[in-house]
PDB file of C-alpha atoms and ligand atoms in Angstrom:
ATOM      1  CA  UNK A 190      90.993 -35.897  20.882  1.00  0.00           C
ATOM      2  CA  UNK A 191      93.352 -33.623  19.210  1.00  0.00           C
ATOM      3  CA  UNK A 192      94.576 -30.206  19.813  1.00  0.00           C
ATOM      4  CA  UNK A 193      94.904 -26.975  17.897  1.00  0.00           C
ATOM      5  CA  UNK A 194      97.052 -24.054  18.902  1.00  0.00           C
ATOM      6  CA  UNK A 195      96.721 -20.932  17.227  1.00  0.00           C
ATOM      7  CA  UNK A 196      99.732 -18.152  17.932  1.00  0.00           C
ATOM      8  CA  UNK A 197      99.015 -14.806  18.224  1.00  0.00           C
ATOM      9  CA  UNK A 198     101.441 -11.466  18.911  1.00  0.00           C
ATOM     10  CA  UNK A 199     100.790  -7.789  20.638  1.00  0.00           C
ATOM     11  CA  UNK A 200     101.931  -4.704  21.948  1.00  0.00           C
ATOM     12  CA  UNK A 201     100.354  -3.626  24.934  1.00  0.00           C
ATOM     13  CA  UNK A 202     101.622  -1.409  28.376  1.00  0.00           C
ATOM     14  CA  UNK A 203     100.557  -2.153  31.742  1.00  0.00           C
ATOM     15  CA  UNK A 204     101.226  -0.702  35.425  1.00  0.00           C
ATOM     16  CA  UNK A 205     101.131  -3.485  37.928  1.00  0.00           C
ATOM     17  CA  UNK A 206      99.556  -1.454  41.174  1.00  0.00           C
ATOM     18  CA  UNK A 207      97.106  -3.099  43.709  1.00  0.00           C
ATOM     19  CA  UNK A 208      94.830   0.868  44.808  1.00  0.00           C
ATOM     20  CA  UNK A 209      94.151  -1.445  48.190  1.00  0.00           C
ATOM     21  CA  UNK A 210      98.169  -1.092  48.846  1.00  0.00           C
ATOM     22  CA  UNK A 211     100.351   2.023  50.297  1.00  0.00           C
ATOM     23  CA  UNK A 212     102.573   3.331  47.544  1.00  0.00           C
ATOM     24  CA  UNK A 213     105.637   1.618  49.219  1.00  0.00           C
ATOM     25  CA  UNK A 214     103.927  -1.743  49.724  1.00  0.00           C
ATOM     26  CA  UNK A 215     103.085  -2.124  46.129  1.00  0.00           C
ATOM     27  CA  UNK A 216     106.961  -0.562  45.037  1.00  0.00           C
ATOM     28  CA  UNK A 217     108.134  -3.463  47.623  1.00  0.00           C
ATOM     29  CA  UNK A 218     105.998  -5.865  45.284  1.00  0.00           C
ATOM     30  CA  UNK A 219     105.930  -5.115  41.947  1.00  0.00           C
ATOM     31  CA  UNK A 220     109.125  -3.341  41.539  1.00  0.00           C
ATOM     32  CA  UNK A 221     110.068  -1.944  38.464  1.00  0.00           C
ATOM     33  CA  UNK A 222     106.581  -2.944  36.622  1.00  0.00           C
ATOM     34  CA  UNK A 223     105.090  -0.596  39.402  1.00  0.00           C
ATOM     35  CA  UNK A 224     107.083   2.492  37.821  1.00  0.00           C
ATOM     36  CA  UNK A 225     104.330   5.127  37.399  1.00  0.00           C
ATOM     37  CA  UNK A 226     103.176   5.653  33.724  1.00  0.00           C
ATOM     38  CA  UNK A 227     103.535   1.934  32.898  1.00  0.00           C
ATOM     39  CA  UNK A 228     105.830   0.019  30.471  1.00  0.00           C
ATOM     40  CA  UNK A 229     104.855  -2.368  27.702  1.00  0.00           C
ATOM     41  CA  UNK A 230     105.735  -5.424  26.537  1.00  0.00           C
ATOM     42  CA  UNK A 231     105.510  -8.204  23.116  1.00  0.00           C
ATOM     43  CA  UNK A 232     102.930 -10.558  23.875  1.00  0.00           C
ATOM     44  CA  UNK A 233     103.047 -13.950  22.255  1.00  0.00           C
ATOM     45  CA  UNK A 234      99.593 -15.581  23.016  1.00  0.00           C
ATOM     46  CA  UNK A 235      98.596 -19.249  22.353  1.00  0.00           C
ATOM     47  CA  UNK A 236      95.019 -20.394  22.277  1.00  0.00           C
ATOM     48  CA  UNK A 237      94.750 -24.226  22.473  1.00  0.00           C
ATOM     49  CA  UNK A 238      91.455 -25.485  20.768  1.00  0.00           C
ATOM     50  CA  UNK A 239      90.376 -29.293  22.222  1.00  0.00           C
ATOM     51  CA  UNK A 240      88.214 -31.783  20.721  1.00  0.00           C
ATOM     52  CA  UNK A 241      87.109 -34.422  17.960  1.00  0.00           C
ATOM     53  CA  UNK A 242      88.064 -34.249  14.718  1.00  0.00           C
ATOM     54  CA  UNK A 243      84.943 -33.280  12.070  1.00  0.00           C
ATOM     55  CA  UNK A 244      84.724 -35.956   9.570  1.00  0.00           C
ATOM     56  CA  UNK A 245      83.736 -33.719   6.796  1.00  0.00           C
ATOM     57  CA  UNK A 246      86.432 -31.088   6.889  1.00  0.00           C
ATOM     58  CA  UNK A 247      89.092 -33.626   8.757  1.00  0.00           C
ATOM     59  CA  UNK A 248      89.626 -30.195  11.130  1.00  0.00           C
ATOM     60  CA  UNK A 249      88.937 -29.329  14.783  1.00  0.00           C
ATOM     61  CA  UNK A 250      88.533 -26.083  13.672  1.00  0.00           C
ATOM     62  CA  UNK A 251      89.459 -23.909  10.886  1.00  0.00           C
ATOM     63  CA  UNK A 252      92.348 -22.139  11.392  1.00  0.00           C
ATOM     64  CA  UNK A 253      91.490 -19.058   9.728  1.00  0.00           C
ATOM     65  CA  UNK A 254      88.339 -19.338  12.071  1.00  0.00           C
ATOM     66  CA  UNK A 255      90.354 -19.192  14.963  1.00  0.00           C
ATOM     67  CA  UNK A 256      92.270 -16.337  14.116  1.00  0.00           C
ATOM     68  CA  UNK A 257      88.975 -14.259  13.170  1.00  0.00           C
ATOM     69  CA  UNK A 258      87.907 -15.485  16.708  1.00  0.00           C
ATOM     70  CA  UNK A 259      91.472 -14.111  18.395  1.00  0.00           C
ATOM     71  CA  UNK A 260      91.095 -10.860  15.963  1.00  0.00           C
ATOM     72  CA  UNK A 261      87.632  -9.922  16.714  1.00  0.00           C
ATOM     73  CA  UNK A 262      87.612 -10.560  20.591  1.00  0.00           C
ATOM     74  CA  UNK A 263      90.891 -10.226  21.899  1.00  0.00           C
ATOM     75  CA  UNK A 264      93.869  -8.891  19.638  1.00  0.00           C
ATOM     76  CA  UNK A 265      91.867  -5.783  18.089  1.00  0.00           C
ATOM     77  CA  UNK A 266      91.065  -5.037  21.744  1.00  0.00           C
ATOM     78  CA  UNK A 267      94.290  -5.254  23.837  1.00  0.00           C
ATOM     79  CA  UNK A 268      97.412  -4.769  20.466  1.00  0.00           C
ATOM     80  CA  UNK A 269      98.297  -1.271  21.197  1.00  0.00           C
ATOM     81  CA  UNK A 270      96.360  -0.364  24.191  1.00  0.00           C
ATOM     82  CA  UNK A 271      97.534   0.599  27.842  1.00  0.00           C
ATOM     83  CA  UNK A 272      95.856  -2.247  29.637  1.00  0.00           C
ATOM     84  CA  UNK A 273      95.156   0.012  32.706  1.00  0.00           C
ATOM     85  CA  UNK A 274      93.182   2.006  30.537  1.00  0.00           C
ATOM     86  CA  UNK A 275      91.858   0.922  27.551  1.00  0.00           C
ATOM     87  CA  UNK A 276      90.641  -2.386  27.613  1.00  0.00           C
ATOM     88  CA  UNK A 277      86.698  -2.836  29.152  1.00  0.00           C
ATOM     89  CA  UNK A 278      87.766  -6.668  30.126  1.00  0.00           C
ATOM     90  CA  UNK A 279      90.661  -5.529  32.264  1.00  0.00           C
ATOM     91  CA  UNK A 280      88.905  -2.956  33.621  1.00  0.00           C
ATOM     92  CA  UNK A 281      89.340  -2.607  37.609  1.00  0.00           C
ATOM     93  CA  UNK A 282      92.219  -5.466  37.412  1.00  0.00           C
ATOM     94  CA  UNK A 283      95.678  -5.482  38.242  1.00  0.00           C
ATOM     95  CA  UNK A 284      96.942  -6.011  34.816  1.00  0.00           C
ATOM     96  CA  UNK A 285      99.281  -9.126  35.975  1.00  0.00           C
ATOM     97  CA  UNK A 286     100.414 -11.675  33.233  1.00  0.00           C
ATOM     98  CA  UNK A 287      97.689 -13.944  35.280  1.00  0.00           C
ATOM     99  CA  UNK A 288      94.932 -11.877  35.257  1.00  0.00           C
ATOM    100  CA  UNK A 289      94.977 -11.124  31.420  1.00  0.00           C
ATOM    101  CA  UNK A 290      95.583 -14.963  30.289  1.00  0.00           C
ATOM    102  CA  UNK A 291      92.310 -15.435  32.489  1.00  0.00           C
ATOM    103  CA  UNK A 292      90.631 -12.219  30.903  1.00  0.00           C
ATOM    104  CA  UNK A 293      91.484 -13.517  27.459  1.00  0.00           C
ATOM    105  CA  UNK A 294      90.050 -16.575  28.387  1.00  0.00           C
ATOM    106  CA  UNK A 295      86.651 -15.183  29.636  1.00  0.00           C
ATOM    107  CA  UNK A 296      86.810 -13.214  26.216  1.00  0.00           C
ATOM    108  CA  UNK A 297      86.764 -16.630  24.282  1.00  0.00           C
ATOM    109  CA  UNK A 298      85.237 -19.389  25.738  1.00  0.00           C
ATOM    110  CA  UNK A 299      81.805 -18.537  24.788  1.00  0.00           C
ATOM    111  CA  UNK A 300      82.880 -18.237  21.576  1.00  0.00           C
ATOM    112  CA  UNK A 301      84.886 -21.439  20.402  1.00  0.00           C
ATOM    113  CA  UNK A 302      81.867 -23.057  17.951  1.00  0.00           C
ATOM    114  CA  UNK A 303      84.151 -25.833  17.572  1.00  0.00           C
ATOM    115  CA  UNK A 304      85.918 -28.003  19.807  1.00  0.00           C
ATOM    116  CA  UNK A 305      86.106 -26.133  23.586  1.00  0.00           C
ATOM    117  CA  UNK A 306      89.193 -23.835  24.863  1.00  0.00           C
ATOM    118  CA  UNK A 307      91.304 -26.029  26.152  1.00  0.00           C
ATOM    119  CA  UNK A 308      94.103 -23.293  27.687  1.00  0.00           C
ATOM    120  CA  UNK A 309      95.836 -20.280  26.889  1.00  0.00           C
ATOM    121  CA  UNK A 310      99.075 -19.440  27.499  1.00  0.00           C
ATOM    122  CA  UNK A 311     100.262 -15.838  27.576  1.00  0.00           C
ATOM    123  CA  UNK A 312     104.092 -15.464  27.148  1.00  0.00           C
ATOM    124  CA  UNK A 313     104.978 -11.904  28.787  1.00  0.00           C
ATOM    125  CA  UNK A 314     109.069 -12.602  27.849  1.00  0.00           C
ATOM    126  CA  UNK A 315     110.739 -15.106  26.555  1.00  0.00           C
ATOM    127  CA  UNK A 316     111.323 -16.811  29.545  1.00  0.00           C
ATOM    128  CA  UNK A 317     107.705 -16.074  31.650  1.00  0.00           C
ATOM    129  CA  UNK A 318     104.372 -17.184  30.386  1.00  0.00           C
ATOM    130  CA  UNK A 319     101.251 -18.316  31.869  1.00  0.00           C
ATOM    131  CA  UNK A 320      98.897 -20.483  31.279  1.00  0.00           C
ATOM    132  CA  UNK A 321      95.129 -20.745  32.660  1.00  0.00           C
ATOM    133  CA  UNK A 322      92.771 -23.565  31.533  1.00  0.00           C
ATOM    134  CA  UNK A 323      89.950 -22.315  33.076  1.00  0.00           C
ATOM    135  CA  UNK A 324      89.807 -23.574  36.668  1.00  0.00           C
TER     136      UNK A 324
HETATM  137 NI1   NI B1100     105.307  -5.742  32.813  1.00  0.00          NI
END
């Protein structure tokens, strides 16, 4: 078994805010990222790609597969966006560091050809990132 990690970056700006909680209960819990017309961040991303090697190429997967993957059904849709707004897969979801590594993850599992997702990890700063492998 080996493992392939493809690295992706984007821009994107969120509001954390839970519409179930008072305005002061979700300033008590989110803070800062609650502040009303949102703030953005870099996002590093890394997609980890699990499985046998193919004999005939001596790849998991091509790389510059995986990227058109990452391009096509997660970068082009969240690099530049307000993730409140903008994005169908976030739609209706607190736009936590959690909930997009597991939105990314719905947005690619059906589509690895090669190998299975494994995990991806979502870096929201240099010292946060999550990772979700699917369960
Ligand atoms: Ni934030």
């Amino acid at each position: 078994m080996v493992y392939v990690t493809r690295r992706e970056v984007f821009s994107a700006a969120h509001r954390l805010h839970n519409p179930e909680l008072t305005d002061q209960e979700n300033e008590d819990i989110f803070d800062k990222c609650n502040n009303y017309h949102g703030h953005g961040h870099n996002y590093i991303l890394e997609v980890v790609v699990a499985g046998e090697i193919n004999p005939k190429t001596g790849y998991l997967i091509d790389l510059k597969k995986l990227k058109k993957i990452l391009h096509e059904h997660v970068i082009s849709k969240v690099d530049h966006k307000h993730l409140n707004f903008d994005v169908p897969f976030m739609e209706g979801v607190n736009p936590t560091a959690e909930n997009i590594a597991v939105g990314i993850w719905n947005q690619l599992v059906d589509n690895i050809d090669e190998g299975r997702l494994f995990s991806v990890k979502l870096f929201e700063t240099e010292n946060n990132y999550i990772e979700y492998r699917g369960e």
